[in-house]
Amino acid sequence: MPKSRRLPPIAAPIALLFSAAACAFAAQAQAPASDGALRAAFEASERGQTVDMAPFARDPLLGWLEYVSLRRNIDTLPNAQAQDFLKRYQGQAVGEAFRELWLAGTARRDDWPAFLAAWKPGIKDVKLRCAELDARQATGRADAQWTKDAQALWRSSGKSLPDGCDAPFNVLAAKGGLPPALRWERIDKAAEEWQPAVMRAAARGLPAEEFALANDYAAFFEAVNDRALGWPKTARSRAMASQGLARLAKSTPVAAEAALPRFAQALGFSDAERNRVLYQIALWTVASYEPDAARRLNAVPEAAYDERLHEWRAREAMTRSDWRAALAAINKMGEKQRGDSRWSYFAARLSELAGDKAAAAPLYRAAAAKSDFHGFLAADRLGLPYALCPWDPPVNAAAKAAVARDPALVRALALNRIDRTSWALREWDDALSRFDDTQRRLAVEVAQDDGWFDRAVFGLVNVGGKNYPDESRLYRLRFPLHHGDTIRREAAKNALDPAWVAAEIRAESVFNPRARSGANAMGLMQIVPGTGAGVAKRLGIPYAGANSLYDSDTNITIGSAYLRQMLDKYGQPYFAIAAYNAGPTPVARWQSQRPGMDADFWIETVTYKETREYVARVLAFSVLYDWRMSAAGKGDGDALPLSQRLRGDTRGPRKKFVCAAPTASGG
C-alpha cells in the first residue's frame, strides 16, 4: 500500500494559484516577463517563499516556475496535482523533467500505482527502469515479460548499476531468472570493464564451487596472485588472467611485464590474450615516455596496434629525435589515419628532416588543404596561402522568424538568460528533435543573436550522433566574436595579439560569461578565483570577490594580463598556452625532458591529450580570429602566419586565404 500523504497547509493555495495562472496562460498570448523578474521569482520559490504567479501568467516559463514549487513539495504532493501538471505540460521538456522527479518520489514512498500511472515507455534512466520493475512486481505484474525485461537490464552493462536495482534482481533470482549462465555473462562483462566489485556481486547465487572461483577471479583483479596459476585451463580463466594483467599494466607496467610469461604459459594464453596485456604495458609506458617505451612498443605485434598506439609509437620516436623511426611509425598507420592533416604534416616534416624533400612536398600539399593547425603549418612550409572556404548560406528571414517563435526554443533562450542552463538544454534538445537541418542551423543563428554562443559548438557539425562536415565551414557562427572592443583594448595594453585573446575565450568558454568549470574556473577566460585576486591586486583594479570574474570586462582584463604574465615567464606563446591549460608543474617537466625541441614536435609530444590538443586548437583559432577580425569574416581578410605565432613574432608579413576546392554542398 502507498504511504499516506497529506498536503501541507500552503500547497492547496499554491495549487489553486497555479491552476488560475495556467488558465490565464491558455487564454492569452505569450508576453514574457523581464529576465530580472523571472530570476527573482525562481530564486524566491526555491527559498520556499510563495510567489505571486499573476505577473507570470502569460510567460513562456510559467511551467518551470510551477515545476520549482512542485519540486519543493514532491514528497507530499497529491497524485491528482501531479497528474494535472503532467497532462497540462505533456510533450514539453518541463513535463518530462517533472515526470522523472515525480517517478523518483513515488518510488521512494513505494506508491506504485501512482508510479505506474506516470510511467512512460522509453525512459532511459537505469534507476527509474529498475523502479518500474519494482512497481510491476509489487502490483502483481511480474509475468514472463517482466522476467525478460529484468534479465535485459541485468545483462545491459558490466559496470555497477544503481542500488535501486538490487530489489528487482533479488526477485528475479528468487523466480529462477538468474541461472548460472546469466550470472557468468555479467561477470564476464564486468571483467572486461575491470570491475571486480561487480564481479563479486554478480557471483552471489552461483553454486559453491563456481562462487569460489568467481571470487578468486575478482581477487586477481584486485591484486595479481599465484593462485591463478592453478585455475582451470578454460577460455574464461585465460580471459580473466589476461584482463587482470592488463589492469595491472595500467598502474605498474613493469610488474605486468614480469608476470605475463608465467601466467601465459600456465594457462595457455592465445595470441589475443597475450597481446591484450602487451598493449597495455606499452601504452602506459609510452604515455609517460619511460625508458623502456620503445622496446615495449616493439613487443606488441602489429596486428594488435590500433590508432591510439600507432600515434604513441610516432610520438615516442619524436621525443628521441629519431626521425626515421617516427616516419616509419607513421607509415605503418592505416590509410585513413595517415591521411589526417596531423600525420600528413608530420610525415612531410620527417621526410624533409631525412633529406627527402621530394617526398615531403606532396604530403605538405595534402595537409595544407585543411583549415586546421597542421594544415596552416604545412601551408607555411610551402609558402602557400591558407585554405579557407567559408560557407555562409543566405538566411531566409521568414524561416528564421518561424524558428525563433518555436515555443521550446523561446523557453530555452529565456532559461539560458537567467542561468538555468540544464533546463535550457532540455528545451533546446526538445526543439532540435523536431527541426530539420536548415532549421537547426537557423536555431543556432537565433541562439547566437541572443548571446548563447556555445550552441554553434554543440548544435553544428556533430549533432545527435550524426556528422555534418560542411558545417565546419560556418566560421561566422562557429567562431563568434563578442566584446571585441574590450579584447582589443586589453590586448593592446598587454602587448598581445587580440586574436590570441579571442581564441583563448573561444577555447575556454565559447563566450559564455557565466561559465564555471569543475575546478572552479570562472567566466569568459576561465580564471580561478585565487589567480583573479592575485592579478587584480597586481593591476590595482577593483575586485569584489570571485563573482567579479563573471563580469566580462573584468574577466578579459584579468585574463589578458595573466596571459601576458605566462608569456613573460615562458618566453614562447605555445609554452604559455600549455601552462594556461595544464599549470606550471607539467610544463616545467615537459620543457626539461625535451629542451630545445622545435615547437611543432614539442606540442605533439606533450603527454596530456587535453593539453596537446588545447595548444594546437588555440593557435589554430588565433589564425581564424585574426581573419575574422581583419575583415569581419567576409572572406577577404588575412592573418599572421601560424609559424610566426609560434615564435611570438607579430611583426612579419601577413598571409591571405584562398578557397581552393569548396565542396558541392557548401555552395
mmCIF file with all atom_site columns, N, CA and C in Angstrom, residues 569-633:
data_model
loop_
_atom_site.group_PDB
_atom_site.id
_atom_site.type_symbol
_atom_site.label_atom_id
_atom_site.label_alt_id
_atom_site.label_comp_id
_atom_site.label_asym_id
_atom_site.label_entity_id
_atom_site.label_seq_id
_atom_site.pdbx_PDB_ins_code
_atom_site.Cartn_x
_atom_site.Cartn_y
_atom_site.Cartn_z
_atom_site.occupancy
_atom_site.B_iso_or_equiv
_atom_site.pdbx_formal_charge
_atom_site.auth_seq_id
_atom_site.auth_comp_id
_atom_site.auth_asym_id
_atom_site.auth_atom_id
_atom_site.pdbx_PDB_model_num
ATOM 1   N N  . LYS A 1 569 ? 56.861 34.723 -18.494 1.00 0.00 ? 569 LYS A N  1
ATOM 2   C CA . LYS A 1 569 ? 57.520 33.652 -17.737 1.00 0.00 ? 569 LYS A CA 1
ATOM 3   C C  . LYS A 1 569 ? 58.116 32.594 -18.651 1.00 0.00 ? 569 LYS A C  1
ATOM 4   N N  . TYR A 1 570 ? 57.390 32.225 -19.701 1.00 0.00 ? 570 TYR A N  1
ATOM 5   C CA . TYR A 1 570 ? 57.812 31.079 -20.519 1.00 0.00 ? 570 TYR A CA 1
ATOM 6   C C  . TYR A 1 570 ? 58.472 31.468 -21.834 1.00 0.00 ? 570 TYR A C  1
ATOM 7   N N  . GLY A 1 571 ? 58.286 32.713 -22.271 1.00 0.00 ? 571 GLY A N  1
ATOM 8   C CA . GLY A 1 571 ? 59.024 33.188 -23.430 1.00 0.00 ? 571 GLY A CA 1
ATOM 9   C C  . GLY A 1 571 ? 58.393 32.912 -24.776 1.00 0.00 ? 571 GLY A C  1
ATOM 10  N N  . GLN A 1 572 ? 57.701 31.779 -24.916 1.00 0.00 ? 572 GLN A N  1
ATOM 11  C CA . GLN A 1 572 ? 57.089 31.412 -26.190 1.00 0.00 ? 572 GLN A CA 1
ATOM 12  C C  . GLN A 1 572 ? 55.588 31.206 -26.002 1.00 0.00 ? 572 GLN A C  1
ATOM 13  N N  . PRO A 1 573 ? 54.794 31.641 -26.973 1.00 0.00 ? 573 PRO A N  1
ATOM 14  C CA . PRO A 1 573 ? 53.340 31.512 -26.824 1.00 0.00 ? 573 PRO A CA 1
ATOM 15  C C  . PRO A 1 573 ? 52.866 30.083 -26.575 1.00 0.00 ? 573 PRO A C  1
ATOM 16  N N  . TYR A 1 574 ? 53.474 29.103 -27.244 1.00 0.00 ? 574 TYR A N  1
ATOM 17  C CA . TYR A 1 574 ? 52.969 27.742 -27.085 1.00 0.00 ? 574 TYR A CA 1
ATOM 18  C C  . TYR A 1 574 ? 53.246 27.196 -25.689 1.00 0.00 ? 574 TYR A C  1
ATOM 19  N N  . PHE A 1 575 ? 54.366 27.616 -25.062 1.00 0.00 ? 575 PHE A N  1
ATOM 20  C CA . PHE A 1 575 ? 54.582 27.255 -23.663 1.00 0.00 ? 575 PHE A CA 1
ATOM 21  C C  . PHE A 1 575 ? 53.542 27.926 -22.773 1.00 0.00 ? 575 PHE A C  1
ATOM 22  N N  . ALA A 1 576 ? 53.267 29.206 -23.048 1.00 0.00 ? 576 ALA A N  1
ATOM 23  C CA . ALA A 1 576 ? 52.304 29.955 -22.237 1.00 0.00 ? 576 ALA A CA 1
ATOM 24  C C  . ALA A 1 576 ? 50.908 29.347 -22.343 1.00 0.00 ? 576 ALA A C  1
ATOM 25  N N  . ILE A 1 577 ? 50.525 28.941 -23.542 1.00 0.00 ? 577 ILE A N  1
ATOM 26  C CA . ILE A 1 577 ? 49.202 28.331 -23.735 1.00 0.00 ? 577 ILE A CA 1
ATOM 27  C C  . ILE A 1 577 ? 49.125 27.003 -22.991 1.00 0.00 ? 577 ILE A C  1
ATOM 28  N N  . ALA A 1 578 ? 50.193 26.216 -23.052 1.00 0.00 ? 578 ALA A N  1
ATOM 29  C CA . ALA A 1 578 ? 50.216 24.943 -22.324 1.00 0.00 ? 578 ALA A CA 1
ATOM 30  C C  . ALA A 1 578 ? 50.102 25.181 -20.828 1.00 0.00 ? 578 ALA A C  1
ATOM 31  N N  . ALA A 1 579 ? 50.795 26.192 -20.314 1.00 0.00 ? 579 ALA A N  1
ATOM 32  C CA . ALA A 1 579 ? 50.742 26.491 -18.884 1.00 0.00 ? 579 ALA A CA 1
ATOM 33  C C  . ALA A 1 579 ? 49.364 27.001 -18.487 1.00 0.00 ? 579 ALA A C  1
ATOM 34  N N  . TYR A 1 580 ? 48.730 27.749 -19.361 1.00 0.00 ? 580 TYR A N  1
ATOM 35  C CA . TYR A 1 580 ? 47.382 28.262 -19.086 1.00 0.00 ? 580 TYR A CA 1
ATOM 36  C C  . TYR A 1 580 ? 46.410 27.105 -18.888 1.00 0.00 ? 580 TYR A C  1
ATOM 37  N N  . ASN A 1 581 ? 46.629 26.016 -19.617 1.00 0.00 ? 581 ASN A N  1
ATOM 38  C CA . ASN A 1 581 ? 45.741 24.857 -19.530 1.00 0.00 ? 581 ASN A CA 1
ATOM 39  C C  . ASN A 1 581 ? 46.148 23.879 -18.444 1.00 0.00 ? 581 ASN A C  1
ATOM 40  N N  . ALA A 1 582 ? 47.442 23.533 -18.375 1.00 0.00 ? 582 ALA A N  1
ATOM 41  C CA . ALA A 1 582 ? 47.888 22.437 -17.512 1.00 0.00 ? 582 ALA A CA 1
ATOM 42  C C  . ALA A 1 582 ? 48.534 22.893 -16.217 1.00 0.00 ? 582 ALA A C  1
ATOM 43  N N  . GLY A 1 583 ? 48.959 24.149 -16.157 1.00 0.00 ? 583 GLY A N  1
ATOM 44  C CA . GLY A 1 583 ? 49.642 24.621 -14.971 1.00 0.00 ? 583 GLY A CA 1
ATOM 45  C C  . GLY A 1 583 ? 51.157 24.559 -15.120 1.00 0.00 ? 583 GLY A C  1
ATOM 46  N N  . PRO A 1 584 ? 51.889 25.163 -14.199 1.00 0.00 ? 584 PRO A N  1
ATOM 47  C CA . PRO A 1 584 ? 53.344 25.287 -14.355 1.00 0.00 ? 584 PRO A CA 1
ATOM 48  C C  . PRO A 1 584 ? 54.129 23.998 -14.172 1.00 0.00 ? 584 PRO A C  1
ATOM 49  N N  . THR A 1 585 ? 53.681 23.106 -13.286 1.00 0.00 ? 585 THR A N  1
ATOM 50  C CA . THR A 1 585 ? 54.496 21.915 -12.986 1.00 0.00 ? 585 THR A CA 1
ATOM 51  C C  . THR A 1 585 ? 54.648 20.994 -14.193 1.00 0.00 ? 585 THR A C  1
ATOM 52  N N  . PRO A 1 586 ? 53.556 20.603 -14.879 1.00 0.00 ? 586 PRO A N  1
ATOM 53  C CA . PRO A 1 586 ? 53.742 19.746 -16.056 1.00 0.00 ? 586 PRO A CA 1
ATOM 54  C C  . PRO A 1 586 ? 54.568 20.419 -17.146 1.00 0.00 ? 586 PRO A C  1
ATOM 55  N N  . VAL A 1 587 ? 54.356 21.725 -17.347 1.00 0.00 ? 587 VAL A N  1
ATOM 56  C CA . VAL A 1 587 ? 55.098 22.420 -18.400 1.00 0.00 ? 587 VAL A CA 1
ATOM 57  C C  . VAL A 1 587 ? 56.589 22.428 -18.084 1.00 0.00 ? 587 VAL A C  1
ATOM 58  N N  . ALA A 1 588 ? 56.928 22.641 -16.827 1.00 0.00 ? 588 ALA A N  1
ATOM 59  C CA . ALA A 1 588 ? 58.344 22.601 -16.442 1.00 0.00 ? 588 ALA A CA 1
ATOM 60  C C  . ALA A 1 588 ? 58.938 21.227 -16.716 1.00 0.00 ? 588 ALA A C  1
ATOM 61  N N  . ARG A 1 589 ? 58.159 20.184 -16.449 1.00 0.00 ? 589 ARG A N  1
ATOM 62  C CA . ARG A 1 589 ? 58.638 18.818 -16.702 1.00 0.00 ? 589 ARG A CA 1
ATOM 63  C C  . ARG A 1 589 ? 58.833 18.590 -18.195 1.00 0.00 ? 589 ARG A C  1
ATOM 64  N N  . TRP A 1 590 ? 57.878 19.009 -19.005 1.00 0.00 ? 590 TRP A N  1
ATOM 65  C CA . TRP A 1 590 ? 57.982 18.799 -20.453 1.00 0.00 ? 590 TRP A CA 1
ATOM 66  C C  . TRP A 1 590 ? 59.147 19.598 -21.041 1.00 0.00 ? 590 TRP A C  1
ATOM 67  N N  . GLN A 1 591 ? 59.369 20.791 -20.520 1.00 0.00 ? 591 GLN A N  1
ATOM 68  C CA . GLN A 1 591 ? 60.491 21.595 -21.009 1.00 0.00 ? 591 GLN A CA 1
ATOM 69  C C  . GLN A 1 591 ? 61.826 20.943 -20.660 1.00 0.00 ? 591 GLN A C  1
ATOM 70  N N  . SER A 1 592 ? 61.921 20.393 -19.459 1.00 0.00 ? 592 SER A N  1
ATOM 71  C CA . SER A 1 592 ? 63.180 19.774 -19.042 1.00 0.00 ? 592 SER A CA 1
ATOM 72  C C  . SER A 1 592 ? 63.438 18.470 -19.784 1.00 0.00 ? 592 SER A C  1
ATOM 73  N N  . GLN A 1 593 ? 62.352 17.768 -20.145 1.00 0.00 ? 593 GLN A N  1
ATOM 74  C CA . GLN A 1 593 ? 62.503 16.491 -20.849 1.00 0.00 ? 593 GLN A CA 1
ATOM 75  C C  . GLN A 1 593 ? 62.918 16.686 -22.303 1.00 0.00 ? 593 GLN A C  1
ATOM 76  N N  . ARG A 1 594 ? 62.467 17.794 -22.920 1.00 0.00 ? 594 ARG A N  1
ATOM 77  C CA . ARG A 1 594 ? 62.735 17.990 -24.344 1.00 0.00 ? 594 ARG A CA 1
ATOM 78  C C  . ARG A 1 594 ? 63.212 19.419 -24.610 1.00 0.00 ? 594 ARG A C  1
ATOM 79  N N  . PRO A 1 595 ? 64.327 19.796 -24.011 1.00 0.00 ? 595 PRO A N  1
ATOM 80  C CA . PRO A 1 595 ? 64.816 21.173 -24.193 1.00 0.00 ? 595 PRO A CA 1
ATOM 81  C C  . PRO A 1 595 ? 65.257 21.413 -25.631 1.00 0.00 ? 595 PRO A C  1
ATOM 82  N N  . GLY A 1 596 ? 64.926 22.603 -26.132 1.00 0.00 ? 596 GLY A N  1
ATOM 83  C CA . GLY A 1 596 ? 65.383 22.970 -27.466 1.00 0.00 ? 596 GLY A CA 1
ATOM 84  C C  . GLY A 1 596 ? 64.630 22.321 -28.600 1.00 0.00 ? 596 GLY A C  1
ATOM 85  N N  . MET A 1 597 ? 63.593 21.535 -28.320 1.00 0.00 ? 597 MET A N  1
ATOM 86  C CA . MET A 1 597 ? 62.844 20.864 -29.385 1.00 0.00 ? 597 MET A CA 1
ATOM 87  C C  . MET A 1 597 ? 62.005 21.877 -30.161 1.00 0.00 ? 597 MET A C  1
ATOM 88  N N  . ASP A 1 598 ? 61.928 21.696 -31.475 1.00 0.00 ? 598 ASP A N  1
ATOM 89  C CA . ASP A 1 598 ? 61.108 22.579 -32.304 1.00 0.00 ? 598 ASP A CA 1
ATOM 90  C C  . ASP A 1 598 ? 59.663 22.587 -31.803 1.00 0.00 ? 598 ASP A C  1
ATOM 91  N N  . ALA A 1 599 ? 59.001 23.720 -31.996 1.00 0.00 ? 599 ALA A N  1
ATOM 92  C CA . ALA A 1 599 ? 57.672 23.921 -31.427 1.00 0.00 ? 599 ALA A CA 1
ATOM 93  C C  . ALA A 1 599 ? 56.674 22.860 -31.862 1.00 0.00 ? 599 ALA A C  1
ATOM 94  N N  . ASP A 1 600 ? 56.673 22.517 -33.147 1.00 0.00 ? 600 ASP A N  1
ATOM 95  C CA . ASP A 1 600 ? 55.671 21.561 -33.625 1.00 0.00 ? 600 ASP A CA 1
ATOM 96  C C  . ASP A 1 600 ? 55.862 20.190 -32.983 1.00 0.00 ? 600 ASP A C  1
ATOM 97  N N  . PHE A 1 601 ? 57.113 19.752 -32.854 1.00 0.00 ? 601 PHE A N  1
ATOM 98  C CA . PHE A 1 601 ? 57.369 18.460 -32.211 1.00 0.00 ? 601 PHE A CA 1
ATOM 99  C C  . PHE A 1 601 ? 57.099 18.524 -30.702 1.00 0.00 ? 601 PHE A C  1
ATOM 100 N N  . TRP A 1 602 ? 57.441 19.646 -30.080 1.00 0.00 ? 602 TRP A N  1
ATOM 101 C CA . TRP A 1 602 ? 57.210 19.773 -28.639 1.00 0.00 ? 602 TRP A CA 1
ATOM 102 C C  . TRP A 1 602 ? 55.717 19.678 -28.331 1.00 0.00 ? 602 TRP A C  1
ATOM 103 N N  . ILE A 1 603 ? 54.906 20.368 -29.099 1.00 0.00 ? 603 ILE A N  1
ATOM 104 C CA . ILE A 1 603 ? 53.455 20.333 -28.879 1.00 0.00 ? 603 ILE A CA 1
ATOM 105 C C  . ILE A 1 603 ? 52.920 18.916 -29.075 1.00 0.00 ? 603 ILE A C  1
ATOM 106 N N  . GLU A 1 604 ? 53.362 18.250 -30.126 1.00 0.00 ? 604 GLU A N  1
ATOM 107 C CA . GLU A 1 604 ? 52.848 16.916 -30.427 1.00 0.00 ? 604 GLU A CA 1
ATOM 108 C C  . GLU A 1 604 ? 53.258 15.899 -29.371 1.00 0.00 ? 604 GLU A C  1
ATOM 109 N N  . THR A 1 605 ? 54.353 16.127 -28.680 1.00 0.00 ? 605 THR A N  1
ATOM 110 C CA . THR A 1 605 ? 54.829 15.147 -27.698 1.00 0.00 ? 605 THR A CA 1
ATOM 111 C C  . THR A 1 605 ? 54.427 15.491 -26.263 1.00 0.00 ? 605 THR A C  1
ATOM 112 N N  . VAL A 1 606 ? 53.574 16.500 -26.081 1.00 0.00 ? 606 VAL A N  1
ATOM 113 C CA . VAL A 1 606 ? 53.011 16.759 -24.758 1.00 0.00 ? 606 VAL A CA 1
ATOM 114 C C  . VAL A 1 606 ? 52.245 15.518 -24.317 1.00 0.00 ? 606 VAL A C  1
ATOM 115 N N  . THR A 1 607 ? 52.455 15.075 -23.092 1.00 0.00 ? 607 THR A N  1
ATOM 116 C CA . THR A 1 607 ? 51.872 13.795 -22.672 1.00 0.00 ? 607 THR A CA 1
ATOM 117 C C  . THR A 1 607 ? 50.376 13.879 -22.387 1.00 0.00 ? 607 THR A C  1
ATOM 118 N N  . TYR A 1 608 ? 49.873 15.039 -21.964 1.00 0.00 ? 608 TYR A N  1
ATOM 119 C CA . TYR A 1 608 ? 48.446 15.170 -21.679 1.00 0.00 ? 608 TYR A CA 1
ATOM 120 C C  . TYR A 1 608 ? 47.689 15.401 -22.988 1.00 0.00 ? 608 TYR A C  1
ATOM 121 N N  . LYS A 1 609 ? 46.778 14.509 -23.307 1.00 0.00 ? 609 LYS A N  1
ATOM 122 C CA . LYS A 1 609 ? 45.995 14.664 -24.536 1.00 0.00 ? 609 LYS A CA 1
ATOM 123 C C  . LYS A 1 609 ? 45.243 15.996 -24.553 1.00 0.00 ? 609 LYS A C  1
ATOM 124 N N  . GLU A 1 610 ? 44.628 16.330 -23.409 1.00 0.00 ? 610 GLU A N  1
ATOM 125 C CA . GLU A 1 610 ? 43.852 17.571 -23.353 1.00 0.00 ? 610 GLU A CA 1
ATOM 126 C C  . GLU A 1 610 ? 44.724 18.777 -23.671 1.00 0.00 ? 610 GLU A C  1
ATOM 127 N N  . THR A 1 611 ? 45.908 18.836 -23.069 1.00 0.00 ? 611 THR A N  1
ATOM 128 C CA . THR A 1 611 ? 46.786 19.991 -23.280 1.00 0.00 ? 611 THR A CA 1
ATOM 129 C C  . THR A 1 611 ? 47.359 19.989 -24.685 1.00 0.00 ? 611 THR A C  1
ATOM 130 N N  . ARG A 1 612 ? 47.747 18.825 -25.172 1.00 0.00 ? 612 ARG A N  1
ATOM 131 C CA . ARG A 1 612 ? 48.289 18.720 -26.534 1.00 0.00 ? 612 ARG A CA 1
ATOM 132 C C  . ARG A 1 612 ? 47.294 19.279 -27.548 1.00 0.00 ? 612 ARG A C  1
ATOM 133 N N  . GLU A 1 613 ? 46.041 18.887 -27.411 1.00 0.00 ? 613 GLU A N  1
ATOM 134 C CA . GLU A 1 613 ? 45.028 19.346 -28.352 1.00 0.00 ? 613 GLU A CA 1
ATOM 135 C C  . GLU A 1 613 ? 44.631 20.797 -28.086 1.00 0.00 ? 613 GLU A C  1
ATOM 136 N N  . TYR A 1 614 ? 44.682 21.195 -26.830 1.00 0.00 ? 614 TYR A N  1
ATOM 137 C CA . TYR A 1 614 ? 44.330 22.567 -26.475 1.00 0.00 ? 614 TYR A CA 1
ATOM 138 C C  . TYR A 1 614 ? 45.300 23.559 -27.108 1.00 0.00 ? 614 TYR A C  1
ATOM 139 N N  . VAL A 1 615 ? 46.583 23.296 -27.009 1.00 0.00 ? 615 VAL A N  1
ATOM 140 C CA . VAL A 1 615 ? 47.576 24.216 -27.567 1.00 0.00 ? 615 VAL A CA 1
ATOM 141 C C  . VAL A 1 615 ? 47.374 24.359 -29.069 1.00 0.00 ? 615 VAL A C  1
ATOM 142 N N  . ALA A 1 616 ? 47.220 23.235 -29.757 1.00 0.00 ? 616 ALA A N  1
ATOM 143 C CA . ALA A 1 616 ? 47.013 23.282 -31.206 1.00 0.00 ? 616 ALA A CA 1
ATOM 144 C C  . ALA A 1 616 ? 45.712 24.008 -31.545 1.00 0.00 ? 616 ALA A C  1
ATOM 145 N N  . ARG A 1 617 ? 44.680 23.758 -30.742 1.00 0.00 ? 617 ARG A N  1
ATOM 146 C CA . ARG A 1 617 ? 43.372 24.376 -31.013 1.00 0.00 ? 617 ARG A CA 1
ATOM 147 C C  . ARG A 1 617 ? 43.434 25.895 -30.838 1.00 0.00 ? 617 ARG A C  1
ATOM 148 N N  . VAL A 1 618 ? 44.038 26.360 -29.746 1.00 0.00 ? 618 VAL A N  1
ATOM 149 C CA . VAL A 1 618 ? 44.107 27.804 -29.509 1.00 0.00 ? 618 VAL A CA 1
ATOM 150 C C  . VAL A 1 618 ? 44.914 28.498 -30.605 1.00 0.00 ? 618 VAL A C  1
ATOM 151 N N  . LEU A 1 619 ? 46.002 27.894 -31.018 1.00 0.00 ? 619 LEU A N  1
ATOM 152 C CA . LEU A 1 619 ? 46.814 28.507 -32.074 1.00 0.00 ? 619 LEU A CA 1
ATOM 153 C C  . LEU A 1 619 ? 46.065 28.550 -33.408 1.00 0.00 ? 619 LEU A C  1
ATOM 154 N N  . ALA A 1 620 ? 45.354 27.483 -33.736 1.00 0.00 ? 620 ALA A N  1
ATOM 155 C CA . ALA A 1 620 ? 44.564 27.491 -34.972 1.00 0.00 ? 620 ALA A CA 1
ATOM 156 C C  . ALA A 1 620 ? 43.422 28.497 -34.867 1.00 0.00 ? 620 ALA A C  1
ATOM 157 N N  . PHE A 1 621 ? 42.764 28.532 -33.707 1.00 0.00 ? 621 PHE A N  1
ATOM 158 C CA . PHE A 1 621 ? 41.694 29.513 -33.500 1.00 0.00 ? 621 PHE A CA 1
ATOM 159 C C  . PHE A 1 621 ? 42.230 30.936 -33.641 1.00 0.00 ? 621 PHE A C  1
ATOM 160 N N  . SER A 1 622 ? 43.478 31.170 -33.225 1.00 0.00 ? 622 SER A N  1
ATOM 161 C CA . SER A 1 622 ? 44.072 32.502 -33.342 1.00 0.00 ? 622 SER A CA 1
ATOM 162 C C  . SER A 1 622 ? 44.140 32.936 -34.801 1.00 0.00 ? 622 SER A C  1
ATOM 163 N N  . VAL A 1 623 ? 44.499 32.018 -35.679 1.00 0.00 ? 623 VAL A N  1
ATOM 164 C CA . VAL A 1 623 ? 44.544 32.331 -37.105 1.00 0.00 ? 623 VAL A CA 1
ATOM 165 C C  . VAL A 1 623 ? 43.147 32.694 -37.605 1.00 0.00 ? 623 VAL A C  1
ATOM 166 N N  . LEU A 1 624 ? 42.164 31.895 -37.202 1.00 0.00 ? 624 LEU A N  1
ATOM 167 C CA . LEU A 1 624 ? 40.799 32.134 -37.681 1.00 0.00 ? 624 LEU A CA 1
ATOM 168 C C  . LEU A 1 624 ? 40.227 33.435 -37.118 1.00 0.00 ? 624 LEU A C  1
ATOM 169 N N  . TYR A 1 625 ? 40.530 33.736 -35.868 1.00 0.00 ? 625 TYR A N  1
ATOM 170 C CA . TYR A 1 625 ? 40.051 35.000 -35.312 1.00 0.00 ? 625 TYR A CA 1
ATOM 171 C C  . TYR A 1 625 ? 40.789 36.189 -35.914 1.00 0.00 ? 625 TYR A C  1
ATOM 172 N N  . ASP A 1 626 ? 42.045 36.004 -36.246 1.00 0.00 ? 626 ASP A N  1
ATOM 173 C CA . ASP A 1 626 ? 42.780 37.068 -36.929 1.00 0.00 ? 626 ASP A CA 1
ATOM 174 C C  . ASP A 1 626 ? 42.098 37.377 -38.251 1.00 0.00 ? 626 ASP A C  1
ATOM 175 N N  . TRP A 1 627 ? 41.727 36.338 -38.975 1.00 0.00 ? 627 TRP A N  1
ATOM 176 C CA . TRP A 1 627 ? 40.990 36.512 -40.237 1.00 0.00 ? 627 TRP A CA 1
ATOM 177 C C  . TRP A 1 627 ? 39.652 37.207 -39.992 1.00 0.00 ? 627 TRP A C  1
ATOM 178 N N  . ARG A 1 628 ? 38.930 36.751 -38.988 1.00 0.00 ? 628 ARG A N  1
ATOM 179 C CA . ARG A 1 628 ? 37.625 37.350 -38.691 1.00 0.00 ? 628 ARG A CA 1
ATOM 180 C C  . ARG A 1 628 ? 37.773 38.817 -38.309 1.00 0.00 ? 628 ARG A C  1
ATOM 181 N N  . MET A 1 629 ? 38.758 39.128 -37.504 1.00 0.00 ? 629 MET A N  1
ATOM 182 C CA . MET A 1 629 ? 38.900 40.490 -37.004 1.00 0.00 ? 629 MET A CA 1
ATOM 183 C C  . MET A 1 629 ? 39.489 41.429 -38.051 1.00 0.00 ? 629 MET A C  1
ATOM 184 N N  . SER A 1 630 ? 40.201 40.877 -39.026 1.00 0.00 ? 630 SER A N  1
ATOM 185 C CA . SER A 1 630 ? 40.807 41.726 -40.052 1.00 0.00 ? 630 SER A CA 1
ATOM 186 C C  . SER A 1 630 ? 39.830 42.083 -41.152 1.00 0.00 ? 630 SER A C  1
ATOM 187 N N  . ALA A 1 631 ? 38.794 41.262 -41.317 1.00 0.00 ? 631 ALA A N  1
ATOM 188 C CA . ALA A 1 631 ? 37.862 41.536 -42.416 1.00 0.00 ? 631 ALA A CA 1
ATOM 189 C C  . ALA A 1 631 ? 36.430 41.222 -42.050 1.00 0.00 ? 631 ALA A C  1
ATOM 190 N N  . ALA A 1 632 ? 36.145 41.209 -40.743 1.00 0.00 ? 632 ALA A N  1
ATOM 191 C CA . ALA A 1 632 ? 34.786 40.912 -40.257 1.00 0.00 ? 632 ALA A CA 1
ATOM 192 C C  . ALA A 1 632 ? 34.294 39.581 -40.796 1.00 0.00 ? 632 ALA A C  1
ATOM 193 N N  . GLY A 1 633 ? 35.235 38.661 -41.094 1.00 0.00 ? 633 GLY A N  1
ATOM 194 C CA . GLY A 1 633 ? 34.853 37.328 -41.538 1.00 0.00 ? 633 GLY A CA 1
ATOM 195 C C  . GLY A 1 633 ? 34.212 37.280 -42.896 1.00 0.00 ? 633 GLY A C  1
#
